[in-house]
XYZ file of C-alpha atoms in Angstrom:
435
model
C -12.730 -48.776 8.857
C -14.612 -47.390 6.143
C -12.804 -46.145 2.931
C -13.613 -43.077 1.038
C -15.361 -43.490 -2.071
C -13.646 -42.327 -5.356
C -15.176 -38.602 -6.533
C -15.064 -36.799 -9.312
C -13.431 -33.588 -9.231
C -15.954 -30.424 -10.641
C -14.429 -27.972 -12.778
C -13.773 -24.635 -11.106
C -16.138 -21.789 -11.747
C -16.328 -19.248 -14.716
C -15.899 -16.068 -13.533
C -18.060 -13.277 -13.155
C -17.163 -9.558 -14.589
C -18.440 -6.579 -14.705
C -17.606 -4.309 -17.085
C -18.334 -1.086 -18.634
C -16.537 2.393 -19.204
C -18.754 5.535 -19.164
C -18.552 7.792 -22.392
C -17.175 11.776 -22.165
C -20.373 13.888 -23.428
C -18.525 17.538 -24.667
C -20.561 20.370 -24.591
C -20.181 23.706 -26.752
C -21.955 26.847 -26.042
C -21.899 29.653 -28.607
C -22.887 32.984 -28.139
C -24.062 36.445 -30.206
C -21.226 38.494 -30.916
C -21.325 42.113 -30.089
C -21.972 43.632 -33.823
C -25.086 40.833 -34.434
C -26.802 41.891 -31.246
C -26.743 45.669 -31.534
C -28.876 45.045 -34.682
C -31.641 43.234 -32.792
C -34.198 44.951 -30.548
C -34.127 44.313 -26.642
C -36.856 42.171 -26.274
C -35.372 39.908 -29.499
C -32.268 39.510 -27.067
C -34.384 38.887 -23.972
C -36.131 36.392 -25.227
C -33.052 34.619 -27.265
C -31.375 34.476 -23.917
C -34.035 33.089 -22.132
C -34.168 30.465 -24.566
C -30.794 30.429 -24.722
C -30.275 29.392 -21.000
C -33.457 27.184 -21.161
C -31.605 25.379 -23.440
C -28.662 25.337 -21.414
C -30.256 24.432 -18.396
C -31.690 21.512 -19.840
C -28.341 19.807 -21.251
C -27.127 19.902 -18.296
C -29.980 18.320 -17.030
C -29.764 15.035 -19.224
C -25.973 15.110 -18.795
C -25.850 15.081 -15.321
C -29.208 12.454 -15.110
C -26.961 10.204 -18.127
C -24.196 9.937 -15.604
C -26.197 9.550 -12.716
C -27.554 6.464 -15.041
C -24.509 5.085 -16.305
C -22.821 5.195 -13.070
C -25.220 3.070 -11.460
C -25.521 0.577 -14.469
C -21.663 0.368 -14.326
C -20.886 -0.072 -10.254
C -23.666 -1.041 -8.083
C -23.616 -1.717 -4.197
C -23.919 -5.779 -4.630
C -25.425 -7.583 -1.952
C -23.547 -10.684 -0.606
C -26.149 -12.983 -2.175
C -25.329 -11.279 -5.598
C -21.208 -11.772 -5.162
C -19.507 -11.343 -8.033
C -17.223 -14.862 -8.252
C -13.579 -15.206 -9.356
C -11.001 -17.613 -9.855
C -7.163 -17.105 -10.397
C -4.437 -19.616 -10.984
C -1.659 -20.311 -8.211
C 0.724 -22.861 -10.317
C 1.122 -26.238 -10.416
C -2.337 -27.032 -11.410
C -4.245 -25.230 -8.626
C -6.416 -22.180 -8.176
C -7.981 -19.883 -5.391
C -11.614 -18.977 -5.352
C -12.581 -15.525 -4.158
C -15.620 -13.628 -4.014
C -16.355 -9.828 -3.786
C -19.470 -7.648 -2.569
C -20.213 -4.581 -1.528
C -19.605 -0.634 -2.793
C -17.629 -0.495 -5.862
C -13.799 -0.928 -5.598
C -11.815 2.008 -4.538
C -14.690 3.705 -3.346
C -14.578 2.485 -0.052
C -12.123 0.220 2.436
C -11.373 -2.894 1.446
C -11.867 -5.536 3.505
C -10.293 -9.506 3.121
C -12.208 -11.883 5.308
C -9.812 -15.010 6.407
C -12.358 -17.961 7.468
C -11.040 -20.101 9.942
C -11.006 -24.200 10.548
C -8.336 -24.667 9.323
C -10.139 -26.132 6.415
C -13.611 -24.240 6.318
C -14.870 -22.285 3.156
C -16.913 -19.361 2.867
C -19.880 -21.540 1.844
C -19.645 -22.289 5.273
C -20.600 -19.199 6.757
C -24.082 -19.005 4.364
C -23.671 -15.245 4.299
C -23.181 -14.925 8.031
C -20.907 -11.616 7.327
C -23.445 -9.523 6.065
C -24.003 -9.371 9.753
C -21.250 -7.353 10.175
C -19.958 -5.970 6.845
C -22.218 -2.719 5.657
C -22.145 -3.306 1.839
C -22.806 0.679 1.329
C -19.228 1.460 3.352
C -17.009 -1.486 2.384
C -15.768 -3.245 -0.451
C -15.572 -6.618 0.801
C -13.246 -10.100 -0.289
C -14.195 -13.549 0.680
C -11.308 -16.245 -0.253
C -11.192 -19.923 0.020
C -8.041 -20.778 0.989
C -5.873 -22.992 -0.861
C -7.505 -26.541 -1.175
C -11.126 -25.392 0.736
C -14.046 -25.088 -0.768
C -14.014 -24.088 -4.391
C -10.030 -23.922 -4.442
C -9.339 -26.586 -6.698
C -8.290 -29.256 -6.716
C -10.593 -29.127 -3.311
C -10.761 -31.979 -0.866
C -14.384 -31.554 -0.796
C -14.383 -33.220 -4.570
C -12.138 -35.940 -3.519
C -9.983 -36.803 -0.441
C -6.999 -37.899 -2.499
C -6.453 -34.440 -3.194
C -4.645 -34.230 -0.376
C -1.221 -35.487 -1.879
C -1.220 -31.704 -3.314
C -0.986 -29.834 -0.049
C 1.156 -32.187 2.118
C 3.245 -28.519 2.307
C 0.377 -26.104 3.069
C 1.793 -23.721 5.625
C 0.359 -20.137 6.457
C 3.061 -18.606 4.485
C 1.736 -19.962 1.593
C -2.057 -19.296 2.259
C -0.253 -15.576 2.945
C 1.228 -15.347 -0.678
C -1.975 -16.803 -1.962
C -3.989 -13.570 -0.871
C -1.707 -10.870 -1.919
C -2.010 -12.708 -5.369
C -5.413 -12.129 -5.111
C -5.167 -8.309 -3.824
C -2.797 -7.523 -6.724
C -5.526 -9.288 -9.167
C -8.122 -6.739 -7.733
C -5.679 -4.004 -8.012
C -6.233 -2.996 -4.222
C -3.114 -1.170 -2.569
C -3.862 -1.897 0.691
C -7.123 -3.819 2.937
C -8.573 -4.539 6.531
C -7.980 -7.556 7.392
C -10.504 -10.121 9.611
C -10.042 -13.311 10.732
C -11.211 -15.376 13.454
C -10.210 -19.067 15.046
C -7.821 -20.312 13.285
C -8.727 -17.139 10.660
C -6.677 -14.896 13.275
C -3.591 -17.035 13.175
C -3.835 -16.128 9.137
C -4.911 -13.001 9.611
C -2.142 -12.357 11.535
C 1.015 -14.067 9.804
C -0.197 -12.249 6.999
C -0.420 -8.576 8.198
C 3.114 -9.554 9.703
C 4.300 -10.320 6.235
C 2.833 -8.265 4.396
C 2.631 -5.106 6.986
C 2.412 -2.606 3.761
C -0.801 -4.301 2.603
C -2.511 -3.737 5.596
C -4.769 -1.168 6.846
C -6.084 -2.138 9.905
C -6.635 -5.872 11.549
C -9.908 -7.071 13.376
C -9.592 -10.289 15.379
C -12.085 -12.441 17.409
C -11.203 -15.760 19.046
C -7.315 -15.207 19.100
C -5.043 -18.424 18.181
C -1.685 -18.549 18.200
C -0.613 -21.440 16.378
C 1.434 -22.893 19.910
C 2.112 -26.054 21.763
C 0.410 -25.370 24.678
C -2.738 -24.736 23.155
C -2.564 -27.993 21.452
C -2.304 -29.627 24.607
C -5.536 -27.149 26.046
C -7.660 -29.573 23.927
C -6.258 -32.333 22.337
C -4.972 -33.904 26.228
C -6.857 -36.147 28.569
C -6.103 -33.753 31.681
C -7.585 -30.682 29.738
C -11.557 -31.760 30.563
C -11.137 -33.727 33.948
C -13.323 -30.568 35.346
C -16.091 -31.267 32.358
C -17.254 -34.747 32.410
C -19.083 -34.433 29.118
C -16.372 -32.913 26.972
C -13.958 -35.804 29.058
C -16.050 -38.488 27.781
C -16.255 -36.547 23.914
C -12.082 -36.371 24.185
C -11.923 -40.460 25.667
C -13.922 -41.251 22.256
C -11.519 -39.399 20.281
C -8.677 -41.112 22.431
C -9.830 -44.394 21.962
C -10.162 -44.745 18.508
C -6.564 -43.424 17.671
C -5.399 -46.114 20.605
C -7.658 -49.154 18.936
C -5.694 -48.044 15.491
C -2.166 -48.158 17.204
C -2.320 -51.174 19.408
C -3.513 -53.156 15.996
C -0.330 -52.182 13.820
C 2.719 -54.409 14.111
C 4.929 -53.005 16.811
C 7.769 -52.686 14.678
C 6.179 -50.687 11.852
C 6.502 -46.848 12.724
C 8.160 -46.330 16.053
C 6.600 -42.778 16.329
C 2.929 -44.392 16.459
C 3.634 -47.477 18.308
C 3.201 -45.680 21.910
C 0.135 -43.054 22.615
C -0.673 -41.884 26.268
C -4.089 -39.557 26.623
C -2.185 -36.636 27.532
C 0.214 -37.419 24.693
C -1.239 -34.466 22.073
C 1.614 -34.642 19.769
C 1.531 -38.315 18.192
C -2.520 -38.202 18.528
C -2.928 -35.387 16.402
C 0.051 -37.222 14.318
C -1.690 -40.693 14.306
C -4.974 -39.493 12.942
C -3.319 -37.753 10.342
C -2.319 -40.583 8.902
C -5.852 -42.189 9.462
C -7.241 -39.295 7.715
C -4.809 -39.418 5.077
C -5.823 -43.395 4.064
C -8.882 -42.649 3.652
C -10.522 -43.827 7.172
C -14.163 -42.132 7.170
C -14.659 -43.504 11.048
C -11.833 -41.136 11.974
C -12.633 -38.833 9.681
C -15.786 -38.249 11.709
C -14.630 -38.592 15.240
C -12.403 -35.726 14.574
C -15.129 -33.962 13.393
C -17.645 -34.896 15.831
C -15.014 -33.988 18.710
C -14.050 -30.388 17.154
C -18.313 -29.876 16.613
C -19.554 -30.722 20.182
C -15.917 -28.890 21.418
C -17.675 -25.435 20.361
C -21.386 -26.747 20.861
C -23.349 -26.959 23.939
C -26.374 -27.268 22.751
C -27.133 -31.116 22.327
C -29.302 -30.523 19.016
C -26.111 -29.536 17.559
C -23.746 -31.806 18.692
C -22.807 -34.829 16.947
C -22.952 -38.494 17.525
C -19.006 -39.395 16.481
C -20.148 -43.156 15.724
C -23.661 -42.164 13.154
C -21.635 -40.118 10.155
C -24.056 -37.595 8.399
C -23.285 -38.479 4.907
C -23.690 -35.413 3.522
C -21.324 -33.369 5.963
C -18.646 -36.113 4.810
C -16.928 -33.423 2.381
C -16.683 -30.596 5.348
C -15.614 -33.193 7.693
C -12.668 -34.556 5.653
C -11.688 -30.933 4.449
C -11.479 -29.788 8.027
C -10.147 -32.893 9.256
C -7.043 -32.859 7.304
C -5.906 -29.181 7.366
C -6.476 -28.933 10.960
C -4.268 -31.695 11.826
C -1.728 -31.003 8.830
C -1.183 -27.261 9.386
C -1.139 -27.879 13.462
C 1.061 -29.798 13.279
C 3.546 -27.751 11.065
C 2.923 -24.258 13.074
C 3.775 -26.148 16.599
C 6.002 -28.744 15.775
C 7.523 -28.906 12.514
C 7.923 -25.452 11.499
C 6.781 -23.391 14.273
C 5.131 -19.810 13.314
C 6.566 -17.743 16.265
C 3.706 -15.553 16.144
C 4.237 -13.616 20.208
C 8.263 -13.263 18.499
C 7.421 -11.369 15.516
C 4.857 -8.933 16.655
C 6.969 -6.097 15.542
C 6.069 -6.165 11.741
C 2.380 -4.963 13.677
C 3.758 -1.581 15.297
C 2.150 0.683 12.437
C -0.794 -1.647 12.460
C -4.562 -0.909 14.145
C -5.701 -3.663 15.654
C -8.844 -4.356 17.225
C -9.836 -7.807 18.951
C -12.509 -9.382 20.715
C -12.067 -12.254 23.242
C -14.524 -14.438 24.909
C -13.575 -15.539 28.254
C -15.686 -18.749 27.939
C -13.902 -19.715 24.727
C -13.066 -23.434 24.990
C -11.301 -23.661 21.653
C -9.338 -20.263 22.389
C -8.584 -19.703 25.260
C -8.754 -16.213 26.934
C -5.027 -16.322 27.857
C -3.849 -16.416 24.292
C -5.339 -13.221 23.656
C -3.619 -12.057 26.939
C -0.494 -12.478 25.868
C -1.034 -11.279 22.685
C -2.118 -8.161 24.154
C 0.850 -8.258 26.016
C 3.092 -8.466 23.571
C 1.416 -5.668 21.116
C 1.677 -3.348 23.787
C 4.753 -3.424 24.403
C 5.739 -2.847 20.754
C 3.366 0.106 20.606
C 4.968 1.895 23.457
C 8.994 0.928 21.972
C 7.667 2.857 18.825
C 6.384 5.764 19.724
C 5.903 8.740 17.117
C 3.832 11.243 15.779
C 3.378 9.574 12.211
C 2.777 6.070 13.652
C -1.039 4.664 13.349
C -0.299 2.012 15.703
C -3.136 1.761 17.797
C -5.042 -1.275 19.702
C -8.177 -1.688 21.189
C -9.236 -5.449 23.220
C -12.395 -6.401 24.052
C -12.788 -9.023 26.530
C -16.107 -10.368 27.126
C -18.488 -13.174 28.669
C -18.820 -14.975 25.626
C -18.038 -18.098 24.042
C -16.257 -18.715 20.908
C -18.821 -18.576 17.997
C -19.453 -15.365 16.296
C -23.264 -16.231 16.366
C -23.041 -16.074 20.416
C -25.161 -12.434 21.131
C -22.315 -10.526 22.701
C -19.473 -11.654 20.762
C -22.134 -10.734 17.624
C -22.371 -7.111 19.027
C -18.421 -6.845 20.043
C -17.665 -7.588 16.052
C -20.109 -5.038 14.685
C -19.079 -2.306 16.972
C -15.102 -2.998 16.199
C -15.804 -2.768 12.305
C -17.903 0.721 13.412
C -14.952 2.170 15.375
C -12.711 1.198 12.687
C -15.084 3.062 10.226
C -15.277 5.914 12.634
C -11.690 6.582 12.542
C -11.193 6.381 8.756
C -7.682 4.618 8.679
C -7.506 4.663 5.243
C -3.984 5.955 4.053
């Protein structure tokens, strides 16, 4: 077992503002009054009031070319590789990252984008959602959840910063954006997620139902036992012999760590089967949590090659790329961590609070060959919406939901999904569900 090395902890970014306030020009016009222009021949008067409205003509010219000026100095379209960064405090020594692109603020939609992983940043992404977000329509939000990325302290910087989210749940990460849409001083967003980003995006729009203005999904998870045992269980991949021999790695080295420790240490990690999911996912948390870089990496190698079929992406889980380390122990520990809270510990209920969506628009897109979501979840989260859509039926409710189900796999990058996600955020567009 390898150890993490000690790292020091960066300080989190400055901020970037813009600011500037455009200055009232007043304009008076004066004219002749009736006595002075009776003394003053005709073609004195014609010519005084052509000059008159030449003159006139002119100022408003340079007033309206000023403004023209000054409003573009003041609130450009920025381009996602010009994001303007932020950083607001949280308590108890942390703080969330954000960045925003896009048409000026209250110009245009709003849209917060809710990255998935758990445990990914935006960084991630390197500008992937220009792909889909048109910077002239929408003002966009990217935020690194609490603990990712450049949410400090981050366990990118260091791994021991775990011991400050032991209690992450997605009621937290939930409060953590509305801090950050009340800092922007937007009443109400779209909201996108995908992967674990829909499980977010979705606890939060059934939270906060009254800060949402329509929600865009791809890749549904629902935060659920059974899909833990869809991957992380022996009898999941006995019909795919290569992702069978990728979960047997995994297997093995949680089994190698449990038969070593005395028997009578921790009765919950003395026993693990290959179809027990539970105490696996609970066993490499806690190798994860010492430290352990070998199981940091076969967690990450598994997840990778999970979602990759192409073997020049896939990862060897027993050759760690150094410089992926950070990533790796980021996603390593929230997956496990907030897993294990939603299904077990403190389970989200997502299917049993659908409700809070009735007044909602929601738009979704599914690939049936997603091996890390399955197609079913989205099923019976279809299911379920519908049936709150047609309890609540009125002529002032926006409720409205379109799914997409198509031959796709799970990445966003995969051609058809691609297409599926641009033409949701179009339809959305189309209909104008701003309030």
């Amino acid at each position: 077992m390898q150890a993490l090395p000690d790292v020091p902890r960066d300080d989190p970014q400055d901020p970037k503002k813009i600011h500037g306030e455009s200055q009232p020009l007043m304009m008076r016009h004066i004219s002749m009054s009736r006595q002075e222009s009776l003394s003053i021949d005709k073609w004195s008067i014609l010519h005084s009031l052509l000059h008159s409205r030449i003159l006139y003509l002119l100022l408003i010219l340079a007033i309206a070319t000023y403004s023209v000026a000054s409003h573009g100095k003041q609130r450009p379209v920025i381009p996602i590789e010009h994001a303007i960064e932020q950083t607001i405090n949280i308590g108890n020594g942390m703080s969330i990252w954000f960045q925003t692109w896009g048409s000026p603020i209250h110009t245009v939609p709003a849209v917060l984008f809710v990255h998935g992983g758990p445990g990914q940043a935006v960084v991630d992404y390197k500008n992937g959602n220009k792909r889909f977000f048109d910077a002239d329509k929408l003002f966009v939000v990217e935020v690194d959840q609490r603990g990712t990325g450049n949410s400090q302290p981050s366990l990118r910087d260091d791994y021991r910063n775990m011991k400050y989210y032991r209690d992450v749940s997605i009621d937290l990460i939930a409060q953590d954006f509305e801090k950050v849409r009340e800092h922007l001083g937007i009443k109400e967003w779209v909201v996108w997620g995908g992967s674990y980003g829909s499980t977010v995006a979705l606890n939060y729009c059934m939270r906060y139902p009254e800060s949402c203005t329509a929600l865009l999904l791809r890749g549904v998870y629902l935060d659920t036992q059974e899909e833990l045992g869809q991957v992380y269980s022996q009898q999941a991949f006995e019909d795919d012999e290569r992702k069978l021999e990728e979960f047997n790695t995994l297997y093995d080295y949680a089994k190698e760590y449990v038969d070593q420790r005395d028997s009578g240490s921790d009765n919950n990690l003395t026993m693990l089967g290959p179809n027990d999911y539970e105490n696996l996912l609970r066993v490499y948390e806690k190798m994860i949590g010492d430290g352990d870089k070998d199981a940091i990496w076969h967690w990450h190698a598994f997840e990778n090659n999970l979602m990759e079929d192409r073997p020049e992406n896939q990862l060897d889980p027993n050759v760690i790329k150094e410089d992926e380390m950070p990533e790796a122990t980021s996603l390593g520990f929230f997956e496990v961590r907030l897993w294990l809270r939603g299904a077990f510990e403190h389970p989200s209920n997502l299917l049993e609070r659908v409700d809070n969506l009735r007044n909602i628009p929601i738009w979704m897109c599914q690939g049936v060959y997603d091996n890390v979501c399955p197609v079913q979840n989205a099923w019976n989260l279809v299911r379920a919406l519908k049936r709150v859509h047609h309890r609540h039926p009125s002529s002032d409710d926006p409720g409205y939901l379109q799914a997409y189900f198509l031959d796709a796999n799970h990445e966003d990058t995969d051609p058809v999904m691609e297409d599926c996600l641009k033409k949701i955020i179009n339809e959305f567009l189309d209909m104008d569900y701003r309030k």
